[in-house]
C-alpha cells in the first residue's frame, strides 16, 4: 500500500464553516483546517475562501485532487439552490474552482459526500444498499444504492427529511406539509419539550437550563439523568423517525441505515424507539432486517467523503 | 433486425389468472394464453400450470427463454411471501421451473416486471430514473434507477403503497399505520364514496349502481357525468397520492412516474389532482419537474416485462 500512496483534499462547505483536510487512501485525515464561511458575501467570495484553504492545505505532497461537498442540488459540478448560502441560485463550482486551482476536481452534495465517506471508510463498509440520515436543525439524507451514490435525475435525491410523516400535518419550511423535518428538526424537538414543560413543572430540565436556552443536548442530558419528560421527548422523536423510515425502507429495502447529526448523539434514547418502531412497521420480514447504526465518522464524514470522490477507494 | 429475430415467453402469475405470451424483440405479443390460477392448490400445482402454459405457447419457433413475474419478494429466483397465493412461504421458482422446462429462465417480482416492460417498450422508453405505481385493490410499485431495475438488498424494494400518508392514521393490512394503500386502495375509495353518500343523497351514484355494488369504475363514470360527490372522491384520492408521491420524489428525484392499475383508468379525474399536488409539494424546482403519465402497456406490462428479462433489449 505504501508504494501506491494516495492523497486527496476534501472540503466540506457549510453555512457556518468551511472545513478542509488532507485525506489518505485509508480515509485518515492527516492535516485539517477550518474557517468561518462568509456566507453573506456571495459565491465569488466563498469560492476564493475554498481556493485559499486548499492552497494552505496543499503543502507539496502529491495530492491527487480535490473533492468538495456543498449544500444544495449538485449535478455535473453545478450547485443549485443551497439553503443557508446567499445569492447561490446556480453556481458551477467545478468550473470556478478549476479556474482558481490546478487540481483534479469533483463536487457532490454535502450529505451525499457524508454517505460516501461512511460507505468507504465508516459504518457502511462493504454494504451495497444503505441510507444515511443526519438529524440536526435540518434532516438530511444520502442514498447508496447498488454500491454507488444515487443522486437521481437532477442531483436532488436523498431528501429524507422531506418524507411525509402526515400529509395533513403542519406546514414545513420547504412548503410541503407534515414532513419528517417538521416533526424532528432540532427546533421542533425543543418545541415538544417546551409544550410538555407546561404540564410537568417537576422536570429537571429548567434547573439544568441555566441560561434559558433549551437544546436537544440538554434534553438528552436530562433524559440520561432519568427525567421522564426528557425521556418522553426522545421516545416520541425516535418513534416518529422510525415510522417515517418505514416508508423509506419499504421503498428501498436497504441493508443499513446510518444515523448522524447532533440530535443522534442522544444515543440509545433515540436509537431504541427508532429501531423498535422501524421493525414493527416495515412491511415484511426481509425488509425488517435493516440495521440502524450511528455514524462512525461523525462530523468528519462529509470531509472524508468529499476526498473519497477523488480517492475512489 | 429481421436477421436477429428474438423471441421470449413472458408469464405474469397473478392470484386470479396466469397470463402467458410469446413476445418479440419489439415488445409485441405474438400469441397469448390465459388460465385461471389454482391458487388454493399450493405451489406445486401452480408450477405445473405455468409449465403447461409455456409448453402450449412454445410452438417450435426459436424461443430464447422464459421470464416469469410473480407476486412477493423475489431474490435469485426464489419467491417469498406472495400475497394471494396459499402455502408459498418460500419457493425456488427458477429451480422448480427448470426441472419442468428446458429453457433459459429468469424470475422477477410482478410489479417490477411491469416497470421493466414500461422501461423497454412502454411509457418509460429512454428514461433512466422512473417509478411505476399500480392503483388497484392494492397499491404496488417498481423502481427503475440508473437505467436498471432496483430491487434492494433482498428483492423487496418498490413497496410504494406502503409509504406513510399519516403515521398516526388507521391500521393498514400490512400491520403498519396510515399507509398510502390504506387511503387509496380500491376498497377505501369505495368507502370514501359511501361515507359521502350519507350526506349527499342527490348524487347520481346510487341510481347508476343497479346491483348495489359501488366500484371505482362506477364512481369514475358518475364523475364523468358531472356528479360532484364522485368528482370529490377522485380529487381527494388524487391529492393523497400526489402528497405521498412527493415523499418518494423527494427521496429519489425521478424523471418520470408511470401510473397504472384499474383505479388509474379514471384518467384526468385522478391524474389532474395528483400532478397538481405533487408539483405543489415536491421540495424544489428540479424535483418538481417529474412527469406523471399513464401506463402505455396497461395490463400487458407485466407479461411483456417478464419476457424482457430474457430479451434484454
Short mmCIF file of N, CA, C and O in Angstrom, two decimals, chain A residues 73 80-81 89-90 129 143 145-146 148 150-160 162-168 174 176-177 183 240 243-244 246-248 250-255 280-281 283-287 289, chain B residues 73 80-81 89-90 129 143 145-146 148 150-160 162-168 174-177 183 240 243-244 246-248 250-255 281 283-287 289:
data_model
loop_
_atom_site.label_atom_id
_atom_site.label_comp_id
_atom_site.label_asym_id
_atom_site.label_seq_id
_atom_site.Cartn_x
_atom_site.Cartn_y
_atom_site.Cartn_z
N UNK A 73 -28.53 21.19 -4.53
CA UNK A 73 -28.56 20.19 -5.59
C UNK A 73 -27.26 20.24 -6.37
O UNK A 73 -26.83 21.33 -6.76
N UNK A 80 -26.98 24.02 -7.21
CA UNK A 80 -28.20 24.82 -7.30
C UNK A 80 -28.89 24.97 -5.95
O UNK A 80 -28.97 24.02 -5.18
N UNK A 81 -29.38 26.17 -5.68
CA UNK A 81 -30.25 26.46 -4.53
C UNK A 81 -29.76 25.90 -3.19
O UNK A 81 -30.56 25.27 -2.48
N UNK A 89 -28.11 30.93 -6.52
CA UNK A 89 -29.13 30.27 -7.33
C UNK A 89 -28.51 29.09 -8.11
O UNK A 89 -28.99 27.96 -8.01
N UNK A 90 -27.46 29.37 -8.86
CA UNK A 90 -26.81 28.33 -9.66
C UNK A 90 -25.35 28.69 -9.89
O UNK A 90 -25.07 29.73 -10.49
N UNK A 129 -26.45 -1.43 -0.20
CA UNK A 129 -27.63 -0.56 -0.17
C UNK A 129 -27.80 0.03 1.22
O UNK A 129 -28.11 -0.69 2.17
N UNK A 143 -28.19 8.50 -0.28
CA UNK A 143 -28.51 7.11 -0.63
C UNK A 143 -27.34 6.44 -1.33
O UNK A 143 -26.80 6.98 -2.30
N UNK A 145 -26.99 3.10 -3.36
CA UNK A 145 -27.80 2.02 -3.94
C UNK A 145 -26.93 1.23 -4.91
O UNK A 145 -26.21 1.82 -5.73
N UNK A 146 -26.99 -0.10 -4.80
CA UNK A 146 -26.15 -0.96 -5.65
C UNK A 146 -24.68 -0.56 -5.57
O UNK A 146 -23.97 -0.55 -6.58
N UNK A 148 -23.31 2.31 -5.16
CA UNK A 148 -22.94 3.63 -5.69
C UNK A 148 -23.82 4.72 -5.10
O UNK A 148 -24.98 4.49 -4.75
N UNK A 150 -26.44 7.39 -5.15
CA UNK A 150 -27.57 7.61 -6.05
C UNK A 150 -28.05 9.05 -5.90
O UNK A 150 -28.43 9.48 -4.82
N UNK A 151 -28.01 9.80 -7.01
CA UNK A 151 -28.34 11.23 -6.93
C UNK A 151 -29.61 11.60 -7.68
O UNK A 151 -30.04 12.75 -7.64
N UNK A 152 -30.22 10.63 -8.36
CA UNK A 152 -31.45 10.93 -9.09
C UNK A 152 -31.21 11.66 -10.39
O UNK A 152 -30.07 11.85 -10.81
N UNK A 153 -32.31 12.07 -11.04
CA UNK A 153 -32.18 12.58 -12.41
C UNK A 153 -31.56 13.97 -12.45
O UNK A 153 -30.99 14.36 -13.46
N UNK A 154 -31.62 14.74 -11.39
CA UNK A 154 -31.06 16.10 -11.40
C UNK A 154 -30.23 16.37 -10.15
O UNK A 154 -30.12 17.52 -9.71
N UNK A 155 -29.68 15.32 -9.55
CA UNK A 155 -28.82 15.51 -8.39
C UNK A 155 -29.57 15.82 -7.11
O UNK A 155 -28.99 16.25 -6.12
N UNK A 156 -30.89 15.60 -7.11
CA UNK A 156 -31.69 16.02 -5.95
C UNK A 156 -32.10 14.90 -5.01
O UNK A 156 -32.78 15.15 -4.02
N UNK A 157 -31.70 13.67 -5.29
CA UNK A 157 -32.18 12.54 -4.47
C UNK A 157 -31.66 12.60 -3.03
O UNK A 157 -30.67 13.27 -2.76
N UNK A 158 -32.35 11.94 -2.13
CA UNK A 158 -31.87 11.79 -0.76
C UNK A 158 -32.55 12.68 0.28
O UNK A 158 -32.16 12.67 1.43
N UNK A 159 -33.56 13.43 -0.14
CA UNK A 159 -34.19 14.38 0.79
C UNK A 159 -35.12 13.65 1.77
O UNK A 159 -36.33 13.86 1.81
N UNK A 160 -34.50 12.87 2.63
CA UNK A 160 -35.25 12.02 3.53
C UNK A 160 -35.97 12.83 4.61
O UNK A 160 -36.98 12.39 5.17
N UNK A 162 -37.75 15.18 4.04
CA UNK A 162 -39.00 15.65 3.48
C UNK A 162 -39.85 14.51 2.95
O UNK A 162 -40.61 14.66 1.99
N UNK A 163 -39.73 13.38 3.65
CA UNK A 163 -40.70 12.30 3.54
C UNK A 163 -41.88 12.70 4.40
O UNK A 163 -41.70 13.27 5.48
N UNK A 164 -43.10 12.37 4.01
CA UNK A 164 -44.23 12.74 4.87
C UNK A 164 -44.32 11.88 6.13
O UNK A 164 -44.17 10.67 6.07
N UNK A 165 -44.53 12.55 7.23
CA UNK A 165 -44.98 11.90 8.46
C UNK A 165 -46.51 11.92 8.46
O UNK A 165 -47.17 10.94 8.77
N UNK A 166 -47.06 13.06 8.05
CA UNK A 166 -48.51 13.23 7.99
C UNK A 166 -48.82 14.31 6.97
O UNK A 166 -48.58 15.49 7.23
N UNK A 167 -49.37 13.87 5.81
CA UNK A 167 -49.63 14.84 4.73
C UNK A 167 -50.68 15.86 5.12
O UNK A 167 -50.83 16.88 4.46
N UNK A 168 -51.42 15.59 6.20
CA UNK A 168 -52.42 16.55 6.69
C UNK A 168 -51.84 17.42 7.81
O UNK A 168 -52.55 18.17 8.46
N UNK A 174 -40.14 23.86 3.79
CA UNK A 174 -39.97 23.57 2.36
C UNK A 174 -41.24 23.87 1.55
O UNK A 174 -41.22 23.79 0.33
N UNK A 176 -44.07 22.15 1.84
CA UNK A 176 -44.90 20.95 1.95
C UNK A 176 -45.53 20.89 3.36
O UNK A 176 -45.30 21.78 4.18
N UNK A 177 -46.30 19.86 3.61
CA UNK A 177 -46.97 19.73 4.91
C UNK A 177 -46.55 18.43 5.59
O UNK A 177 -46.51 17.39 4.94
N UNK A 183 -41.25 17.57 12.15
CA UNK A 183 -41.55 16.93 13.43
C UNK A 183 -40.30 16.72 14.29
O UNK A 183 -40.39 16.73 15.50
N UNK A 240 -41.28 8.64 15.79
CA UNK A 240 -41.66 9.33 14.55
C UNK A 240 -40.64 9.06 13.45
O UNK A 240 -40.99 8.77 12.30
N UNK A 243 -41.06 5.50 12.22
CA UNK A 243 -42.26 5.34 11.39
C UNK A 243 -42.04 5.93 10.00
O UNK A 243 -42.43 5.34 8.99
N UNK A 244 -41.41 7.10 9.95
CA UNK A 244 -41.15 7.71 8.63
C UNK A 244 -40.16 6.85 7.84
O UNK A 244 -40.32 6.63 6.64
N UNK A 246 -39.86 3.75 7.99
CA UNK A 246 -40.51 2.53 7.49
C UNK A 246 -40.93 2.74 6.03
O UNK A 246 -40.86 1.82 5.22
N UNK A 247 -41.34 3.95 5.69
CA UNK A 247 -41.68 4.25 4.29
C UNK A 247 -40.46 4.13 3.40
O UNK A 247 -40.51 3.50 2.34
N UNK A 248 -39.35 4.69 3.84
CA UNK A 248 -38.12 4.64 3.03
C UNK A 248 -37.62 3.21 2.87
O UNK A 248 -37.17 2.82 1.78
N UNK A 250 -39.49 0.45 3.08
CA UNK A 250 -40.44 -0.26 2.22
C UNK A 250 -40.18 0.05 0.75
O UNK A 250 -40.36 -0.78 -0.13
N UNK A 251 -39.75 1.25 0.49
CA UNK A 251 -39.48 1.65 -0.89
C UNK A 251 -38.13 1.11 -1.39
O UNK A 251 -38.01 0.71 -2.53
N UNK A 252 -37.11 1.09 -0.52
CA UNK A 252 -35.75 0.82 -1.00
C UNK A 252 -35.12 -0.47 -0.46
O UNK A 252 -34.08 -0.89 -0.97
N UNK A 253 -35.70 -1.09 0.52
CA UNK A 253 -35.16 -2.34 1.08
C UNK A 253 -33.64 -2.29 1.30
O UNK A 253 -32.91 -3.12 0.78
N UNK A 254 -33.16 -1.28 2.04
CA UNK A 254 -31.71 -1.21 2.30
C UNK A 254 -31.31 -2.21 3.37
O UNK A 254 -32.14 -2.70 4.14
N UNK A 255 -30.01 -2.48 3.46
CA UNK A 255 -29.48 -3.37 4.47
C UNK A 255 -29.16 -2.59 5.73
O UNK A 255 -29.12 -3.16 6.83
N UNK A 280 -41.27 -2.82 13.83
CA UNK A 280 -42.71 -3.07 13.91
C UNK A 280 -43.44 -2.70 12.63
O UNK A 280 -44.42 -3.32 12.25
N UNK A 281 -42.96 -1.65 11.98
CA UNK A 281 -43.73 -1.07 10.88
C UNK A 281 -43.28 -1.47 9.48
O UNK A 281 -44.05 -1.33 8.53
N UNK A 283 -42.61 -3.57 6.16
CA UNK A 283 -43.71 -4.37 5.61
C UNK A 283 -43.51 -5.88 5.70
O UNK A 283 -44.49 -6.61 5.80
N UNK A 284 -42.28 -6.38 5.67
CA UNK A 284 -42.13 -7.83 5.72
C UNK A 284 -40.80 -8.23 6.35
O UNK A 284 -39.93 -7.39 6.59
N UNK A 285 -40.65 -9.52 6.59
CA UNK A 285 -39.50 -9.98 7.39
C UNK A 285 -38.16 -9.66 6.73
O UNK A 285 -37.16 -9.46 7.42
N UNK A 286 -38.11 -9.62 5.40
CA UNK A 286 -36.83 -9.29 4.77
C UNK A 286 -36.50 -7.81 4.99
O UNK A 286 -35.38 -7.45 5.32
N UNK A 287 -37.49 -6.98 4.79
CA UNK A 287 -37.27 -5.53 4.91
C UNK A 287 -37.01 -5.15 6.37
O UNK A 287 -36.25 -4.24 6.67
N UNK A 289 -35.22 -6.64 8.35
CA UNK A 289 -33.85 -6.98 8.75
C UNK A 289 -32.88 -5.79 8.72
O UNK A 289 -31.73 -5.94 9.10
N UNK B 73 -41.70 -11.21 -2.68
CA UNK B 73 -40.29 -10.84 -2.74
C UNK B 73 -39.56 -11.81 -3.63
O UNK B 73 -39.71 -13.02 -3.45
N UNK B 80 -40.65 -15.24 -2.14
CA UNK B 80 -41.04 -15.33 -0.73
C UNK B 80 -42.32 -14.56 -0.47
O UNK B 80 -42.53 -13.48 -0.99
N UNK B 81 -43.18 -15.15 0.36
CA UNK B 81 -44.37 -14.50 0.91
C UNK B 81 -45.25 -13.78 -0.12
O UNK B 81 -45.59 -12.62 0.09
N UNK B 89 -44.67 -19.82 1.37
CA UNK B 89 -43.70 -19.12 2.22
C UNK B 89 -42.42 -18.81 1.44
O UNK B 89 -41.96 -17.69 1.36
N UNK B 90 -41.85 -19.85 0.84
CA UNK B 90 -40.60 -19.66 0.09
C UNK B 90 -40.50 -20.74 -0.96
O UNK B 90 -40.44 -21.92 -0.63
N UNK B 129 -34.42 7.15 -14.66
CA UNK B 129 -34.94 7.06 -13.30
C UNK B 129 -36.45 7.22 -13.31
O UNK B 129 -36.96 8.30 -13.60
N UNK B 143 -39.25 0.22 -9.20
CA UNK B 143 -38.31 1.32 -9.37
C UNK B 143 -37.29 0.99 -10.46
O UNK B 143 -36.67 -0.07 -10.44
N UNK B 145 -33.86 2.63 -11.50
CA UNK B 145 -32.89 3.63 -11.06
C UNK B 145 -31.60 3.45 -11.86
O UNK B 145 -31.14 2.32 -12.03
N UNK B 146 -31.08 4.55 -12.35
CA UNK B 146 -29.87 4.49 -13.19
C UNK B 146 -30.04 3.49 -14.33
O UNK B 146 -29.11 2.77 -14.68
N UNK B 148 -31.68 0.76 -14.50
CA UNK B 148 -31.84 -0.66 -14.16
C UNK B 148 -32.94 -0.86 -13.13
O UNK B 148 -33.22 0.01 -12.31
N UNK B 150 -34.34 -1.69 -9.78
CA UNK B 150 -33.73 -1.68 -8.45
C UNK B 150 -34.59 -2.52 -7.52
O UNK B 150 -35.78 -2.25 -7.32
N UNK B 151 -34.00 -3.56 -6.93
CA UNK B 151 -34.79 -4.47 -6.11
C UNK B 151 -34.39 -4.44 -4.63
O UNK B 151 -35.02 -5.10 -3.82
N UNK B 152 -33.35 -3.67 -4.29
CA UNK B 152 -32.94 -3.59 -2.88
C UNK B 152 -32.14 -4.79 -2.44
O UNK B 152 -31.80 -5.67 -3.24
N UNK B 153 -31.87 -4.84 -1.13
CA UNK B 153 -30.91 -5.85 -0.66
C UNK B 153 -31.49 -7.26 -0.64
O UNK B 153 -30.76 -8.23 -0.68
N UNK B 154 -32.81 -7.39 -0.58
CA UNK B 154 -33.42 -8.73 -0.53
C UNK B 154 -34.59 -8.87 -1.50
O UNK B 154 -35.53 -9.62 -1.26
N UNK B 155 -34.56 -8.06 -2.55
CA UNK B 155 -35.61 -8.17 -3.56
C UNK B 155 -36.93 -7.54 -3.15
O UNK B 155 -37.96 -7.75 -3.79
N UNK B 156 -36.91 -6.73 -2.08
CA UNK B 156 -38.17 -6.20 -1.55
C UNK B 156 -38.47 -4.76 -1.91
O UNK B 156 -39.51 -4.23 -1.50
N UNK B 157 -37.60 -4.10 -2.67
CA UNK B 157 -37.80 -2.67 -2.93
C UNK B 157 -39.06 -2.41 -3.77
O UNK B 157 -39.55 -3.30 -4.45
N UNK B 158 -39.57 -1.19 -3.69
CA UNK B 158 -40.67 -0.75 -4.55
C UNK B 158 -42.04 -0.72 -3.90
O UNK B 158 -43.03 -0.44 -4.56
N UNK B 159 -42.11 -0.97 -2.60
CA UNK B 159 -43.43 -1.04 -1.93
C UNK B 159 -43.99 0.36 -1.70
O UNK B 159 -44.19 0.81 -0.57
N UNK B 160 -44.33 1.00 -2.80
CA UNK B 160 -44.75 2.40 -2.74
C UNK B 160 -46.14 2.55 -2.09
O UNK B 160 -46.47 3.60 -1.54
N UNK B 162 -46.88 1.34 0.55
CA UNK B 162 -46.70 1.34 2.00
C UNK B 162 -45.73 2.45 2.43
O UNK B 162 -45.02 2.33 3.42
N UNK B 163 -45.79 3.54 1.67
CA UNK B 163 -45.24 4.82 2.14
C UNK B 163 -46.27 5.41 3.07
O UNK B 163 -47.47 5.29 2.84
N UNK B 164 -45.84 6.08 4.13
CA UNK B 164 -46.85 6.68 5.02
C UNK B 164 -47.54 7.90 4.39
O UNK B 164 -46.90 8.74 3.80
N UNK B 165 -48.86 7.91 4.53
CA UNK B 165 -49.63 9.13 4.31
C UNK B 165 -49.72 9.86 5.66
O UNK B 165 -49.56 11.06 5.77
N UNK B 166 -49.95 9.07 6.69
CA UNK B 166 -50.08 9.62 8.05
C UNK B 166 -49.73 8.53 9.06
O UNK B 166 -50.50 7.60 9.25
N UNK B 167 -48.56 8.67 9.68
CA UNK B 167 -48.10 7.62 10.60
C UNK B 167 -49.01 7.48 11.81
O UNK B 167 -48.95 6.50 12.54
N UNK B 168 -49.87 8.50 12.05
CA UNK B 168 -50.83 8.42 13.16
C UNK B 168 -52.19 7.92 12.66
O UNK B 168 -53.18 7.94 13.38
N UNK B 174 -51.03 -4.38 6.15
CA UNK B 174 -49.63 -4.80 6.30
C UNK B 174 -49.17 -4.75 7.75
O UNK B 174 -48.06 -5.18 8.06
N UNK B 175 -49.99 -4.19 8.64
CA UNK B 175 -49.59 -4.08 10.04
C UNK B 175 -49.13 -2.68 10.42
O UNK B 175 -49.12 -2.33 11.60
N UNK B 176 -48.74 -1.91 9.44
CA UNK B 176 -48.32 -0.53 9.67
C UNK B 176 -49.56 0.38 9.78
O UNK B 176 -50.69 -0.11 9.67
N UNK B 177 -49.35 1.63 9.99
CA UNK B 177 -50.47 2.58 10.14
C UNK B 177 -50.39 3.67 9.08
O UNK B 177 -49.31 4.21 8.81
N UNK B 183 -55.35 4.39 2.26
CA UNK B 183 -56.18 5.54 1.88
C UNK B 183 -56.73 5.44 0.46
O UNK B 183 -57.80 5.96 0.18
N UNK B 240 -54.20 12.80 -2.29
CA UNK B 240 -53.47 11.97 -1.33
C UNK B 240 -52.32 11.24 -2.03
O UNK B 240 -51.19 11.19 -1.51
N UNK B 243 -49.56 13.72 -2.71
CA UNK B 243 -48.84 14.11 -1.49
C UNK B 243 -47.90 12.99 -1.05
O UNK B 243 -46.76 13.25 -0.66
N UNK B 244 -48.36 11.74 -1.12
CA UNK B 244 -47.48 10.63 -0.73
C UNK B 244 -46.33 10.50 -1.73
O UNK B 244 -45.18 10.27 -1.35
N UNK B 246 -44.93 12.84 -3.25
CA UNK B 246 -43.95 13.91 -3.03
C UNK B 246 -42.81 13.38 -2.16
O UNK B 246 -41.65 13.75 -2.35
N UNK B 247 -43.12 12.49 -1.22
CA UNK B 247 -42.07 11.88 -0.41
C UNK B 247 -41.14 11.03 -1.26
O UNK B 247 -39.92 11.11 -1.17
N UNK B 248 -41.73 10.22 -2.14
CA UNK B 248 -40.92 9.34 -3.00
C UNK B 248 -40.07 10.15 -3.96
O UNK B 248 -38.90 9.81 -4.20
N UNK B 250 -39.04 13.29 -3.49
CA UNK B 250 -38.01 13.98 -2.70
C UNK B 250 -36.85 13.02 -2.38
O UNK B 250 -35.70 13.42 -2.30
N UNK B 251 -37.17 11.77 -2.21
CA UNK B 251 -36.14 10.77 -1.89
C UNK B 251 -35.36 10.34 -3.14
O UNK B 251 -34.16 10.15 -3.08
N UNK B 252 -36.06 10.21 -4.27
CA UNK B 252 -35.42 9.58 -5.44
C UNK B 252 -35.21 10.49 -6.65
O UNK B 252 -34.51 10.12 -7.58
N UNK B 253 -35.83 11.65 -6.66
CA UNK B 253 -35.67 12.59 -7.78
C UNK B 253 -35.77 11.91 -9.15
O UNK B 253 -34.88 12.01 -9.98
N UNK B 254 -36.88 11.18 -9.39
CA UNK B 254 -37.03 10.52 -10.69
C UNK B 254 -37.48 11.52 -11.76
O UNK B 254 -37.95 12.60 -11.45
N UNK B 255 -37.31 11.13 -13.01
CA UNK B 255 -37.75 11.99 -14.12
C UNK B 255 -39.22 11.72 -14.45
O UNK B 255 -39.90 12.56 -15.00
N UNK B 281 -46.01 20.13 -3.82
CA UNK B 281 -45.38 19.62 -2.61
C UNK B 281 -43.93 19.17 -2.77
O UNK B 281 -43.21 19.05 -1.78
N UNK B 283 -39.99 19.16 -3.24
CA UNK B 283 -39.19 20.10 -2.45
C UNK B 283 -38.51 21.21 -3.24
O UNK B 283 -38.31 22.29 -2.70
N UNK B 284 -38.17 21.00 -4.51
CA UNK B 284 -37.51 22.09 -5.23
C UNK B 284 -37.80 21.99 -6.73
O UNK B 284 -38.35 21.01 -7.22
N UNK B 285 -37.37 23.03 -7.44
CA UNK B 285 -37.77 23.13 -8.85
C UNK B 285 -37.26 21.99 -9.71
O UNK B 285 -37.91 21.62 -10.69
N UNK B 286 -36.11 21.40 -9.35
CA UNK B 286 -35.63 20.28 -10.15
C UNK B 286 -36.51 19.05 -9.92
O UNK B 286 -36.89 18.35 -10.86
N UNK B 287 -36.80 18.81 -8.66
CA UNK B 287 -37.60 17.63 -8.33
C UNK B 287 -39.04 17.78 -8.82
O UNK B 287 -39.69 16.82 -9.22
N UNK B 289 -39.94 18.84 -11.53
CA UNK B 289 -40.04 18.61 -12.98
C UNK B 289 -40.52 17.19 -13.34
O UNK B 289 -40.72 16.90 -14.51
#
